[in-house]
Coordinates of C-alpha atoms and ligand atoms in Angstrom, one line a residue:
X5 CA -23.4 3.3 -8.9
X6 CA -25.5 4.7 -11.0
X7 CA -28.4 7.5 -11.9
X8 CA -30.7 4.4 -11.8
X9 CA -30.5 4.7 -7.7
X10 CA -28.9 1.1 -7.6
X11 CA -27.6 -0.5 -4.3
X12 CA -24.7 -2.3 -3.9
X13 CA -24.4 -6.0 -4.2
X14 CA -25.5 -7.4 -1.0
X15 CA -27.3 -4.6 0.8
X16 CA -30.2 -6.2 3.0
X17 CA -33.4 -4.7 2.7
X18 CA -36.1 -6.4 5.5
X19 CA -39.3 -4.9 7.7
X20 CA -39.6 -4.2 11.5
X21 CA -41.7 -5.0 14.1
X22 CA -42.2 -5.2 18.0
X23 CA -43.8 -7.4 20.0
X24 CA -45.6 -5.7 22.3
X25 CA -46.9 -3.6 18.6
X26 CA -47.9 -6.8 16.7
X27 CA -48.3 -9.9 19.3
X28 CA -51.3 -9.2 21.4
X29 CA -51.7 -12.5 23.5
X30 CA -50.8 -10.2 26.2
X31 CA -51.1 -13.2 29.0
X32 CA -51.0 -15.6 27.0
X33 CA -49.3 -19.3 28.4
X34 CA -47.6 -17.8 30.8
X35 CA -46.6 -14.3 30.1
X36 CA -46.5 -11.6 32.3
X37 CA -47.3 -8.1 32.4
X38 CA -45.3 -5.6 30.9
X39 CA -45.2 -1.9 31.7
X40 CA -46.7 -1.3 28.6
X41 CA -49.8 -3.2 29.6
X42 CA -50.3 -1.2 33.2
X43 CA -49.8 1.7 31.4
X44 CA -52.4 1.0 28.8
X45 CA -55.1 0.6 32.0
X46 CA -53.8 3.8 33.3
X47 CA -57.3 6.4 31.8
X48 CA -55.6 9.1 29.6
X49 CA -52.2 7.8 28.5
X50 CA -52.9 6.1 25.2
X51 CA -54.8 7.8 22.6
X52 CA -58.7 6.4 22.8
X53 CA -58.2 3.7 25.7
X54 CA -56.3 1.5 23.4
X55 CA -54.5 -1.3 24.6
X56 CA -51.7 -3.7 23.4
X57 CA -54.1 -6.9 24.6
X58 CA -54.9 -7.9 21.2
X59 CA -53.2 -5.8 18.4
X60 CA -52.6 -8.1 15.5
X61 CA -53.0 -11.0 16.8
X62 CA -49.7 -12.3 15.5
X63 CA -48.7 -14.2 18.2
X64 CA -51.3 -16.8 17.2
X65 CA -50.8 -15.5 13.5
X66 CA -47.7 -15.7 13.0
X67 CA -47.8 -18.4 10.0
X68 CA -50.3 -16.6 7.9
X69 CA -48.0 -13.4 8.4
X70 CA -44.5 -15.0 7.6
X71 CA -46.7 -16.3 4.1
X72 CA -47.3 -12.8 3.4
X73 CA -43.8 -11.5 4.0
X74 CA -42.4 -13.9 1.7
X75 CA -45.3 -13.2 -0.7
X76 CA -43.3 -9.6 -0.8
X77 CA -40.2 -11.0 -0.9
X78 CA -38.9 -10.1 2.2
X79 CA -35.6 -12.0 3.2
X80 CA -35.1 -9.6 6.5
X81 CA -37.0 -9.4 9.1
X82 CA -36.5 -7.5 12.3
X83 CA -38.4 -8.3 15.3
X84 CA -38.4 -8.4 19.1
X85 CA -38.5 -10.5 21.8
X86 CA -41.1 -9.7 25.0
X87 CA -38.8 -10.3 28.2
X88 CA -42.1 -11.0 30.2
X89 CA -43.2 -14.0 28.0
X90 CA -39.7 -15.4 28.7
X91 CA -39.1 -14.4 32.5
X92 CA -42.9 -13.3 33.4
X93 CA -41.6 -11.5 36.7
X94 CA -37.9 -10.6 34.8
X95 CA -36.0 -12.8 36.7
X96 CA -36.2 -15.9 38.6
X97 CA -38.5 -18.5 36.9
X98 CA -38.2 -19.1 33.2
X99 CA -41.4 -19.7 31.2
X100 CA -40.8 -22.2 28.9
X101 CA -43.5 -21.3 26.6
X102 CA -42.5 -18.0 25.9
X103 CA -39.1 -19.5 24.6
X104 CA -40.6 -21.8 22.9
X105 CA -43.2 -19.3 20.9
X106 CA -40.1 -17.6 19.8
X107 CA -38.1 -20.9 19.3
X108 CA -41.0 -21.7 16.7
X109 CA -41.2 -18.4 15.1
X110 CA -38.0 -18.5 14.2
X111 CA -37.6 -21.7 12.5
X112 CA -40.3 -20.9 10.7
X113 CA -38.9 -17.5 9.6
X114 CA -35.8 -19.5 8.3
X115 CA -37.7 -22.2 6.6
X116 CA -39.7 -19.6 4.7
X117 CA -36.0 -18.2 3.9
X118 CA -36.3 -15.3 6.0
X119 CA -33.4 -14.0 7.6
X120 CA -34.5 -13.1 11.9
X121 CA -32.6 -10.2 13.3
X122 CA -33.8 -9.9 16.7
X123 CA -33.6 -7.4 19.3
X124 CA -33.9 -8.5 22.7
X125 CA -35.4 -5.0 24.0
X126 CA -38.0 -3.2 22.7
X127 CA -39.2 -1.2 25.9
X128 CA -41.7 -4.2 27.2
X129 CA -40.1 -3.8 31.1
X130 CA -41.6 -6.8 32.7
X131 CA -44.1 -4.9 35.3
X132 CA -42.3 -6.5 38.2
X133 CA -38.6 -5.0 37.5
X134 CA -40.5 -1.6 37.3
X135 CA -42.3 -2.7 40.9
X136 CA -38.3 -3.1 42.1
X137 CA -37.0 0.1 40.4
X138 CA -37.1 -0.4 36.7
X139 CA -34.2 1.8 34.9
X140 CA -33.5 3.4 38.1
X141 CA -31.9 -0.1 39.7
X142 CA -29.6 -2.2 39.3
X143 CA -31.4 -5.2 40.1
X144 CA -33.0 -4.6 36.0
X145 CA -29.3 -4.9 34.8
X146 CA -28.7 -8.3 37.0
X147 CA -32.3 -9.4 35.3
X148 CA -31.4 -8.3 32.0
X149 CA -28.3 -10.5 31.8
X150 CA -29.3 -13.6 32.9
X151 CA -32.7 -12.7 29.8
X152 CA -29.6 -12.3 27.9
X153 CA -27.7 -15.0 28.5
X154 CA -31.4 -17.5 28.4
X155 CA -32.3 -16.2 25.3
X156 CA -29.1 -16.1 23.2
X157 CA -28.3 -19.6 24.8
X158 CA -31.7 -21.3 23.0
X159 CA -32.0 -19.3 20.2
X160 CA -28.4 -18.7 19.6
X161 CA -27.9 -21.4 17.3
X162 CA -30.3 -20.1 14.7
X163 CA -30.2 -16.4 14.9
X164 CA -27.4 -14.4 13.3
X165 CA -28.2 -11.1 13.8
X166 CA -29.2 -9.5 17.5
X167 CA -29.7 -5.8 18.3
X168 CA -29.3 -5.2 22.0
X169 CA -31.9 -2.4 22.4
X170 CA -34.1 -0.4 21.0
X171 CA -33.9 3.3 21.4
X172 CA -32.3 3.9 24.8
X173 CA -33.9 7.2 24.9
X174 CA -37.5 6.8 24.5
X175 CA -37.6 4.1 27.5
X176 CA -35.4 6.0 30.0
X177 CA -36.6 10.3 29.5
X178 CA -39.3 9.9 27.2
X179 CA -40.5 7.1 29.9
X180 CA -39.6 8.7 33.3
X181 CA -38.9 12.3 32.7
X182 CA -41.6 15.1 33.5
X183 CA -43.3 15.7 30.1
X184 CA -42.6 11.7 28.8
X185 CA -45.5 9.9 27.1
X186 CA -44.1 6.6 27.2
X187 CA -44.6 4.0 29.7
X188 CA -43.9 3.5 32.8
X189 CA -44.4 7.5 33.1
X190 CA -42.7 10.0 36.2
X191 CA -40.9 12.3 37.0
X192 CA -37.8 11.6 37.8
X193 CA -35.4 14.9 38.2
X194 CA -31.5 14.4 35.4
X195 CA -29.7 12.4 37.9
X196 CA -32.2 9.3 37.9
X197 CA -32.3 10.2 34.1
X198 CA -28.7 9.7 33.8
X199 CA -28.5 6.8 35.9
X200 CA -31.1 5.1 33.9
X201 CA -28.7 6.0 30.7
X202 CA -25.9 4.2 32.5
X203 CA -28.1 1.6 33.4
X204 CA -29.2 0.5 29.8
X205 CA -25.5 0.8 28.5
X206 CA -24.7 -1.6 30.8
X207 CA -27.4 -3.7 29.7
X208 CA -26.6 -3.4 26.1
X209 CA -23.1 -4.6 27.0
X210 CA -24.4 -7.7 28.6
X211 CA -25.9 -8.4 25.7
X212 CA -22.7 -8.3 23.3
X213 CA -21.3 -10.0 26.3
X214 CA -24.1 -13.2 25.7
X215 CA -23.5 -12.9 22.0
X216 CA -20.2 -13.6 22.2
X217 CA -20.0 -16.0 24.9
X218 CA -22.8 -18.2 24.0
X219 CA -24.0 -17.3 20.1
X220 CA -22.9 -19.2 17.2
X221 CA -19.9 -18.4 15.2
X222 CA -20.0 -15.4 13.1
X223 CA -23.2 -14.2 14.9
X224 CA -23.2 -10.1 14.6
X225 CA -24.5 -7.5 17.4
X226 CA -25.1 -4.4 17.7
X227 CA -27.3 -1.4 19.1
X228 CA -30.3 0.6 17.8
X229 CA -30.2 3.7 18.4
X230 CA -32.1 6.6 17.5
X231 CA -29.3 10.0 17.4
X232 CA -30.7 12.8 17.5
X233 CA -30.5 13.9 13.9
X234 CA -29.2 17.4 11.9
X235 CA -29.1 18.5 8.4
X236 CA -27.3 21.5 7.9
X237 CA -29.6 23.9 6.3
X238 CA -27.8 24.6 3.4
X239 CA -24.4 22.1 2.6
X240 CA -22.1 25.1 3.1
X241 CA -19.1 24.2 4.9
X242 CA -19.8 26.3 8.0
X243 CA -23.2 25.0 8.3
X244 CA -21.9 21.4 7.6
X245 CA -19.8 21.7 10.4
X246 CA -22.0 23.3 13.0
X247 CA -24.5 20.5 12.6
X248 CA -21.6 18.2 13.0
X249 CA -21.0 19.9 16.5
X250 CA -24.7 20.2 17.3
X251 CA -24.8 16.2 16.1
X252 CA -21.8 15.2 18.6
X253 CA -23.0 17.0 21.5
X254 CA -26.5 15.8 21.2
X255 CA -25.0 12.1 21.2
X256 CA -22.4 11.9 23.0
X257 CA -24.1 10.7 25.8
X258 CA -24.7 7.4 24.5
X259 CA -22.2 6.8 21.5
X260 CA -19.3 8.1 23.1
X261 CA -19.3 4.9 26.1
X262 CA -20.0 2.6 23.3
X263 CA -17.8 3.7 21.1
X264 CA -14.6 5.0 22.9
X265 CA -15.4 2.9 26.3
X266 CA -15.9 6.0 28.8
X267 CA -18.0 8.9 29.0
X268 CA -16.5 12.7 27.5
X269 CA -15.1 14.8 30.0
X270 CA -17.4 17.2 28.3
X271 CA -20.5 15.1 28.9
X272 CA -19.7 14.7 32.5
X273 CA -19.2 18.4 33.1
X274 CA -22.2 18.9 31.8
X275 CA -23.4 16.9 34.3
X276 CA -21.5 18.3 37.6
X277 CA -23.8 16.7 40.1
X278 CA -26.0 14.4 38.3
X279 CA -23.2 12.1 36.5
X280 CA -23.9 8.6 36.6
X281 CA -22.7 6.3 39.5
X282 CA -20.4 3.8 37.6
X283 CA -19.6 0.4 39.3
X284 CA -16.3 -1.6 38.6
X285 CA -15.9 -3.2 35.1
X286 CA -18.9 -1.5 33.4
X287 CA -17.2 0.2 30.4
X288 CA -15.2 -3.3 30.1
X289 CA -19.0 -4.6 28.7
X290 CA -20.1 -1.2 27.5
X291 CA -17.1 -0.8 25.5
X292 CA -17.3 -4.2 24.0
X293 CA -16.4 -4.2 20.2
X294 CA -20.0 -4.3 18.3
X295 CA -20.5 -5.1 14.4
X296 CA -22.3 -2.8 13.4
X297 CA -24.6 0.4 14.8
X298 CA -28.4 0.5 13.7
X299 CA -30.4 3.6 13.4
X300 CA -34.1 4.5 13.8
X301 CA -33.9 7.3 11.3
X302 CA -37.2 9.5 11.3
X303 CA -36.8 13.1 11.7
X304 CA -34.4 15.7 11.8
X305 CA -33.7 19.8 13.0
X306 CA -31.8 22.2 10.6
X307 CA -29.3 23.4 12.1
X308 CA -26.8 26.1 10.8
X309 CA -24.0 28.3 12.1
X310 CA -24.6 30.9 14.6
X311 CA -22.3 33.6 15.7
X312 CA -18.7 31.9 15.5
X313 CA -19.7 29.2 13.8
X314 CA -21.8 28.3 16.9
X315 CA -24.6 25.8 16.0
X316 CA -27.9 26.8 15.6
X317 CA -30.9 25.0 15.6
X318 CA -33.9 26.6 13.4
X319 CA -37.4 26.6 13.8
X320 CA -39.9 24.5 11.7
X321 CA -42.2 27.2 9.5
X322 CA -45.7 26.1 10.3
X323 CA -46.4 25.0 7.0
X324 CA -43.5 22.7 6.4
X325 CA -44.9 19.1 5.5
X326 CA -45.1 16.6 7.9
X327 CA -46.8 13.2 8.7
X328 CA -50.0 12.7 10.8
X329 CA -46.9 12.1 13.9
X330 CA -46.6 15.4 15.5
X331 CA -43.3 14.9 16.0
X332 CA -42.2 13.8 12.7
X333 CA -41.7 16.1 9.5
X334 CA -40.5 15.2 5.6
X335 CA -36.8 15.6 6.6
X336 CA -35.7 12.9 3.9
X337 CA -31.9 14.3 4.0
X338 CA -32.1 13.1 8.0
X339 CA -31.0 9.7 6.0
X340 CA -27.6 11.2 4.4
X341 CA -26.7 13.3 7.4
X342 CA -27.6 10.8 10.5
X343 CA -25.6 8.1 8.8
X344 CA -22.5 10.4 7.5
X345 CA -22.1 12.2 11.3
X346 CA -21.9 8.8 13.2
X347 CA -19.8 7.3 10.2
X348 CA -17.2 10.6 10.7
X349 CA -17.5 10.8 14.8
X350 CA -17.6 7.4 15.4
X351 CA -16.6 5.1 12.6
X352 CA -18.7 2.0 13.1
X353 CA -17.9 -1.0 11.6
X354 CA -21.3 -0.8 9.2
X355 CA -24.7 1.0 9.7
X356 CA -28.0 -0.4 9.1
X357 CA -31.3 1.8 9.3
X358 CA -33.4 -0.3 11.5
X359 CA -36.2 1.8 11.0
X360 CA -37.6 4.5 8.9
X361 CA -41.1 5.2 7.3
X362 CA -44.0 7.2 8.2
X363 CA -47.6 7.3 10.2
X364 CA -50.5 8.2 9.0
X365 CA -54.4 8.2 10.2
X366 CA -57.2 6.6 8.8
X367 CA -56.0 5.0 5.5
X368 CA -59.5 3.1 4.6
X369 CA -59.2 -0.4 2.3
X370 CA -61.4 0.7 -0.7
X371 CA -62.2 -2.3 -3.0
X372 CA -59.8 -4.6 -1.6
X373 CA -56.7 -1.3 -2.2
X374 CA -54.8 1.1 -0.1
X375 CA -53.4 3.7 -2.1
X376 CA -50.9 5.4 -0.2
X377 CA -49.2 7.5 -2.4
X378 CA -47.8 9.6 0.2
X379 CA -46.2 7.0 1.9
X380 CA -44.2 6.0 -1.3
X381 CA -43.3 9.1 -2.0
X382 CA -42.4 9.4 1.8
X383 CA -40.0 6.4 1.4
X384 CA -38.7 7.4 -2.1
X385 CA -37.3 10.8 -0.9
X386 CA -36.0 9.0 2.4
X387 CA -34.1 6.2 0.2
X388 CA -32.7 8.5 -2.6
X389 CA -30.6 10.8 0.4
X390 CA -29.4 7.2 1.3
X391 CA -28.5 6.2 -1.7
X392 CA -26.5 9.3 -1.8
X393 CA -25.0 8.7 1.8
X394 CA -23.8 5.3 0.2
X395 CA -22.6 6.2 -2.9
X396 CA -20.6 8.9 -0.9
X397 CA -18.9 6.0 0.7
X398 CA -20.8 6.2 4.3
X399 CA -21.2 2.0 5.6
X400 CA -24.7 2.0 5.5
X401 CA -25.1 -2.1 4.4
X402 CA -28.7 -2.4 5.2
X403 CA -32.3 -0.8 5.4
X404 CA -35.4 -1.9 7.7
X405 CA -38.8 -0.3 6.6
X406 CA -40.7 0.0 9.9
X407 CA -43.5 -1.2 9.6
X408 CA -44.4 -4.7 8.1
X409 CA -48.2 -3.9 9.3
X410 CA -49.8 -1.5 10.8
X411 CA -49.8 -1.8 14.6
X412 CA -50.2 -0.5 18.2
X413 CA -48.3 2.4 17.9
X414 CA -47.4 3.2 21.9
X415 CA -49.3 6.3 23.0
X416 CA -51.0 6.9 19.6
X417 CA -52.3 3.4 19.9
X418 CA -53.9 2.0 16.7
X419 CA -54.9 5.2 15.6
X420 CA -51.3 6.1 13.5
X421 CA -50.8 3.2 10.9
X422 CA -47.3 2.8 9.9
X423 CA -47.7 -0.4 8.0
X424 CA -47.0 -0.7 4.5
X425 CA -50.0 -4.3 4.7
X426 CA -53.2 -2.5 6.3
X427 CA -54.8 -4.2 9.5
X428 CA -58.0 -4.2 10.0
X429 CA -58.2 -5.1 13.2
X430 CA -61.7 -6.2 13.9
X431 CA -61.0 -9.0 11.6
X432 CA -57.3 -9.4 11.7
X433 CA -57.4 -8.8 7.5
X434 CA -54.2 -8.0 5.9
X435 CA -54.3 -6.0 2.8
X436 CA -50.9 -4.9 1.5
X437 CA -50.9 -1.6 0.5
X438 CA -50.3 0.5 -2.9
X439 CA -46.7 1.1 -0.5
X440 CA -46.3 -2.3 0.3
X441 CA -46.2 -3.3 -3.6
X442 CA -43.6 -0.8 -4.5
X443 CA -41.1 -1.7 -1.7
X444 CA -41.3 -5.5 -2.9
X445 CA -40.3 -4.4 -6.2
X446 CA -37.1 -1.9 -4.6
X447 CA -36.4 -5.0 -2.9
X448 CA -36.3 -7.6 -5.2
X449 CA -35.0 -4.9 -8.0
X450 CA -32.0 -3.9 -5.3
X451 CA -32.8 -0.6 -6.7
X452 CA -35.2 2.8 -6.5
X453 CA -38.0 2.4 -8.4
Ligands
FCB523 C1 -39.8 4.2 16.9 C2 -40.1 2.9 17.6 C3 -41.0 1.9 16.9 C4 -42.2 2.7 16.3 C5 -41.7 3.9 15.5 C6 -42.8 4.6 14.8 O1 -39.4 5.1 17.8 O2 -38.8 2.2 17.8 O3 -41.4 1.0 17.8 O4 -43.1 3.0 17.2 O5 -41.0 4.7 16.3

């Protein structure tokens, strides 16, 4: 590789979406309610009484937005599937239309030469499993396998690529901790919490499990997760390593089951009381052999050593850049150091990102443009730390700019765009933006422009 920021042969650059984000249709033939709809009803949870209902319409759009991705040259595309088009109530009777939608969608990705990678959760609960328990049962993991097994079983034939799930975290505490702002909301005490963990794992087994059993030959899975993320504040080799520790105790949680088929000692004594209940033959399908692991690479904390090397996490200075996302600040190096830690703790078969970009408010079409300079420059000092993370021989094969379009972005609703194509959404207008442009050309030049 080169100083003109090439890729290798071969690396797959796509877009993201999420149904529940971009579909609207929200009862649509047959669908039912997801958790995301109640909670959209409930006054005060999502940022000016937005709802999910109609978002960007591509549910009934879907054509008109597959011509504009391959306008851009996308030949990636990552999407989800809503469980409660598919099994309205989450189990018992199938909906044939739901699987049909996505049945269509997808031959029509692949005739316009785009490549479907599709995750089968994306934190739409249908509303009923949450009226039986949600995360906290069981009964969800029983539902989730038979989705599972439906949806690889009709689609399997034409899809190649699955994620499991999306971000275990931000469904299970971010949903039902105290202090969560995603749906279904509570405020349930570490031991549900846990649970809930252990819950999803098994689910995300079950769906390596349907892969292999029923997809087609060569078909790839893995999971998306989104590790908590460290930079060592300066690349000394002390701070290096105590933002490796701080990195592997933040994660173990999750990557250690996947990854070495049972939970640390460690983990569980952190736990004492409220360890996970673990039934017969669940690390058999949580420790299933996966292809790859994708991230959801945003943000990051610096981290250095402490006393004995001890890792410390620092605060961020007030005036340290960040996007209109509270939560999210220019950490670009989070995309060397997120990629490098799982590649030297855990040794995944190949990365991806399956997400990474940036929110903003307000971005006004003026004269038919979008110029969102800070975007690109957002995504340019994001993709040159991974072009170091692969030229420093860490797996990453793949990168997913999230998002295609603007959309209902959970809580925030449709106030934080994330789209590199602008929505307006009285109208359902696309306009690509100044962002949008650029990442064509990086994709279709396989290199940073
Ligand atoms: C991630 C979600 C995705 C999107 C981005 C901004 O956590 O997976 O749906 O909302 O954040």
């Amino acid at each position: 590789m080169s100083s003109t920021l090439s890729f290798p042969r071969n690396f797959v650059w796509g877009v993201a979406t999420a149904a529940t984000q971009i579909e609207g249709a929200a009862s649509a033939d047959g669908k039912g309610p997801s958790v995301w709809d109640t909670f959209a009803r409930r006054p005060g949870r999502i940022l000016n009484g937005d709802t999910p209902e109609t978002a960007c319409d591509h549910y009934r759009r879907y054509p008109q937005d597959i011509a504009l991705m391959r306008s851009l040259g996308v030949k990636h595309y990552r999407l989800s599937l809503a469980w409660p088009r598919i099994y309205p109530a989450g189990d018992g009777s199938l909906n044939p239309r739901g699987l049909d939608h996505y049945s269509r969608l997808i031959d029509a990705l692949l005739e316009a030469g785009i490549t479907p990678w599709v995750t089968l959760f994306h934190w739409d609960l249908p509303q009923a499993l949450e009226d039986r328990g949600g995360w906290r049962s069981r009964v969800t993991v029983d539902a989730f396998a038979t989705y599972a097994d439906t949806v690889v079983r009709h689609l399997g034939d034409r899809v190649k690529h699955w994620i499991t799930l999306n971000e275990i975290r931000c469904f299970t505490v971010l949903a039902y901790a105290p202090g969560g702002d995603k749906a279904p909301g509570g405020k349930e005490p570490p031991a549900v919490i846990n649970q809930m963990y252990h819950h999803a794992l098994v689910c995300h087994g079950h769906a390596v499990r349907a892969v292999r059993e029923h997809g087609r030959r060569g078909a790839r899975v893995g999971l998306t997760d989104n590790s908590e993320i460290c930079v060592p504040v300066t690349e000394t080799a002390a701070d290096i390593t105590a933002a490796r520790r701080w990195f592997a105790q933040r994660n173990i949680h999750l990557l250690d089951p996947i990854y070495r088929g049972a939970y640390a000692p460690a983990y569980l004594r952190a736990c004492g009381a409220n360890r996970p209940r673990v039934s017969r033959g669940d690390f058999d399908l949580i420790g299933l052999p996966t292809d790859f692991l994708g991230l959801n690479v945003y943000n990051a904390k610096f981290v250095r050593a402490g006393s004995r090397g001890a890792p410390e996490t620092l605060p961020m200075p007030s005036h340290y850049p960040r996007t209109d996302s509270p939560w999210h600040d220019l950490t670009p190096q989070a995309l060397y150091w997120g990629p490098r830690f799982v590649h030297e703790l855990y040794r995944p078969k190949a990365l991806y990102i399956t997400e990474n970009g940036c929110g903003y408010d307000d971005e006004p079409v003026v004269k038919g443009e979008v110029f969102d300079l800070h975007r690109r420059e957002f995504l340019r000092s994001y993709l040159r730390e991974l072009h170091r993370a692969v030229g420093d021989g860490v797996p990453v094969r793949g990168y997913f700019l999230w998002s295609l379009m603007d959309n209902f972005e959970w809580q925030d609703g449709y106030t934080r765009r994330f789209g590199i194509v602008h929505v307006d959404y009285r109208s359902q207008k696309r306009t690509p933006k100044l962002s949008a442009r650029w990442y064509a050309r990086v994709m279709h030049e396989n290199r940073l422009v």
